[in-house]
Tab-separated table of C-alpha atoms in Angstrom:
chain	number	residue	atom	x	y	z
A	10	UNK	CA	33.591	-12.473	320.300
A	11	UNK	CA	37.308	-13.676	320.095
A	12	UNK	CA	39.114	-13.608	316.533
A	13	UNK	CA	42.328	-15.357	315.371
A	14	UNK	CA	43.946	-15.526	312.285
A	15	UNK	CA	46.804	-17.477	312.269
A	16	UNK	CA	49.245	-16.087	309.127
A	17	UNK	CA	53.235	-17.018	307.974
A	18	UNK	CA	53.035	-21.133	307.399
A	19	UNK	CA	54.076	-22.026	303.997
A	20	UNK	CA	57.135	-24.307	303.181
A	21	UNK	CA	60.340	-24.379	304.943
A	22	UNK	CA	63.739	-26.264	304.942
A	23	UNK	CA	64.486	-28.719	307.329
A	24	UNK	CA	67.124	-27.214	309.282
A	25	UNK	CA	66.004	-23.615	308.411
A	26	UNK	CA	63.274	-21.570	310.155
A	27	UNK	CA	59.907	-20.298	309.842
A	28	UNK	CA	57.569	-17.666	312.406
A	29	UNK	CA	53.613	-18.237	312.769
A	30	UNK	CA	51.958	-15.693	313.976
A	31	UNK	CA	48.106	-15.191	315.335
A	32	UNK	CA	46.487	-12.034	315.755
A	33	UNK	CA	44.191	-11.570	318.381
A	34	UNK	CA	41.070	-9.373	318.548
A	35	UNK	CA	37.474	-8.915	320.249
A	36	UNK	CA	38.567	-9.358	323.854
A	37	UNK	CA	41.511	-7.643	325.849
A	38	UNK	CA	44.319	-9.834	324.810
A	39	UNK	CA	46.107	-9.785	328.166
A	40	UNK	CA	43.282	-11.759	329.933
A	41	UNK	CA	43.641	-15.091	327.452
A	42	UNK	CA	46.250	-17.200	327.596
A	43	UNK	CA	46.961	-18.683	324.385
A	44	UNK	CA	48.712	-22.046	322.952
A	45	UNK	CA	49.559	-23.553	319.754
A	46	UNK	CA	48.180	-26.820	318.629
A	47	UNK	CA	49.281	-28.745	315.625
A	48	UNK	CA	47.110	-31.320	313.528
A	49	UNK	CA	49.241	-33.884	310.900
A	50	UNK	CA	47.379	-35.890	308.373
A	51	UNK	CA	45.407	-38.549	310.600
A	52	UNK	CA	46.979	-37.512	314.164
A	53	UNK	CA	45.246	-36.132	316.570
A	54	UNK	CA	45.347	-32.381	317.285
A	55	UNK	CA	48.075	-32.142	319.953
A	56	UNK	CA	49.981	-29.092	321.686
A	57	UNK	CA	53.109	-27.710	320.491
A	58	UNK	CA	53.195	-24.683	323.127
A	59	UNK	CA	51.692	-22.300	325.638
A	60	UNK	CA	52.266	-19.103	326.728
A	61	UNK	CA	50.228	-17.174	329.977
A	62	UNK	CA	48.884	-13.987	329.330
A	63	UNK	CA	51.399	-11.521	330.473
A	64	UNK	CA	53.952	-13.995	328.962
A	65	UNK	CA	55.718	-14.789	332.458
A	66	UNK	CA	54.735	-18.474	332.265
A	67	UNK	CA	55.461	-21.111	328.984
A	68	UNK	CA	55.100	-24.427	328.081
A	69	UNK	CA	56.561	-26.471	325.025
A	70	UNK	CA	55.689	-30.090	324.088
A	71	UNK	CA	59.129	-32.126	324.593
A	72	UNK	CA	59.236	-32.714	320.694
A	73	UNK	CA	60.157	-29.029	320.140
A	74	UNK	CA	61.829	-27.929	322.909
A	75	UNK	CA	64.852	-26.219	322.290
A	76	UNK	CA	64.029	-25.658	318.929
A	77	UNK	CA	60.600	-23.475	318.772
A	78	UNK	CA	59.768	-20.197	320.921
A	79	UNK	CA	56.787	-18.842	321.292
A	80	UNK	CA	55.940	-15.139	323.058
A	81	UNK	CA	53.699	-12.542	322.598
A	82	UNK	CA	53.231	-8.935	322.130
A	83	UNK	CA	49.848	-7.664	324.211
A	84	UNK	CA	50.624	-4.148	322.686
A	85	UNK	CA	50.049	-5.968	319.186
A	86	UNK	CA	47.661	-8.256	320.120
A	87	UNK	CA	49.531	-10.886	318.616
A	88	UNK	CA	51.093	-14.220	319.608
A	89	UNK	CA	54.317	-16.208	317.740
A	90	UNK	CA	55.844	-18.931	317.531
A	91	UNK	CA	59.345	-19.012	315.974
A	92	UNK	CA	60.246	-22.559	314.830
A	93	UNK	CA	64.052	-22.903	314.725
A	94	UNK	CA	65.508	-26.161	312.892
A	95	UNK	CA	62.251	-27.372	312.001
A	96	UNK	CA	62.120	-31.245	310.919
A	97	UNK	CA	59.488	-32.819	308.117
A	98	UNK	CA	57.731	-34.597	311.736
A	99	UNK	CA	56.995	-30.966	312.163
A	100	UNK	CA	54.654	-30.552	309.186
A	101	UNK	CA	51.056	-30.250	310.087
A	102	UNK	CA	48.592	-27.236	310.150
A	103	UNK	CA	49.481	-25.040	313.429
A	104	UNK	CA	46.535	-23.450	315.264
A	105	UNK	CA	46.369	-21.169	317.895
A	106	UNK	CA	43.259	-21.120	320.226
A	107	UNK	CA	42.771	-18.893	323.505
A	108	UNK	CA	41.163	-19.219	326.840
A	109	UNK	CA	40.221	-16.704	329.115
A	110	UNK	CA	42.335	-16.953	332.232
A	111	UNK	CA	45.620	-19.596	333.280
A	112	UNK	CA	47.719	-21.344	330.854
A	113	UNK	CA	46.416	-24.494	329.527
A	114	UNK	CA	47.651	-27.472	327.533
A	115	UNK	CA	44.625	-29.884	326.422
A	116	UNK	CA	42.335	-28.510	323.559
A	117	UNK	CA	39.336	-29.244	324.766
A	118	UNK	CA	40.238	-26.416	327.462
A	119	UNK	CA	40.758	-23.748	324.525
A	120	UNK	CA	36.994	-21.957	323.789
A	121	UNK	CA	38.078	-19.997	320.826
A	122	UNK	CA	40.150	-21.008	317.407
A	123	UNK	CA	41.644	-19.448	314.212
A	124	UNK	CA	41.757	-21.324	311.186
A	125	UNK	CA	44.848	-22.820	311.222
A	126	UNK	CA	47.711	-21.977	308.671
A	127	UNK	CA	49.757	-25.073	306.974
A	128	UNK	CA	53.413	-25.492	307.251
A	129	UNK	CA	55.282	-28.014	305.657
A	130	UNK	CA	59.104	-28.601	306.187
A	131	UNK	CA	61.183	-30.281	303.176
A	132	UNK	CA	64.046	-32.559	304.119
């Protein structure tokens, strides 16, 4: 059975930075790729980014490209995403769900999910 628990959301300043991370456990981390989703108030829950599992391959939603990394450390089990300048269109609660095998990049492809963490961004 696949656990994440997504930690590090909280409040940042627009223009600042802020790192979410998810750890992974249950399953041999290498073998899932892994994403992160976002939900806002009333939107639907969309992808922010997407990372293979030996890290070779990513993906990042136009909105936050150039401004948010994501990567992963299979030695910690652990996958981040460092959000660089973050804007307030950025708040929302961040999840990061996994799937056994290729990259993906719609949710409904994504079997397993933490619990989200919330991260707001002040202007």
């Amino acid at each position: 059975q696949v656990q994440l628990v997504e930690s590090g959301g909280g409040l940042a300043q627009a223009g600042g930075s802020l790192r979410v991370s998810c750890a992974f456990s249950g399953r041999t981390f290498s073998s899932y790729a892994m994403g992160w989703f976002r939900q806002a108030p009333g939107k639907e829950r969309d992808v922010v980014a997407a990372i293979s599992g030996n890290g070779a391959n990513t993906y990042y939603a136009d909105s936050v490209k150039g401004r948010f990394t994501i990567s992963r450390d299979n030695a910690l089990n652990t996958v981040y995403l460092q959000m660089n300048s973050p804007e307030p269109e950025d708040t929302a609660v961040y999840y990061c769900p996994a799937h056994r095998g290729a990259l993906r990049l719609l949710k409904n492809e994504y079997d397993n999910w933490g619990q989200g963490t919330q991260v707001t961004v002040s202007s």
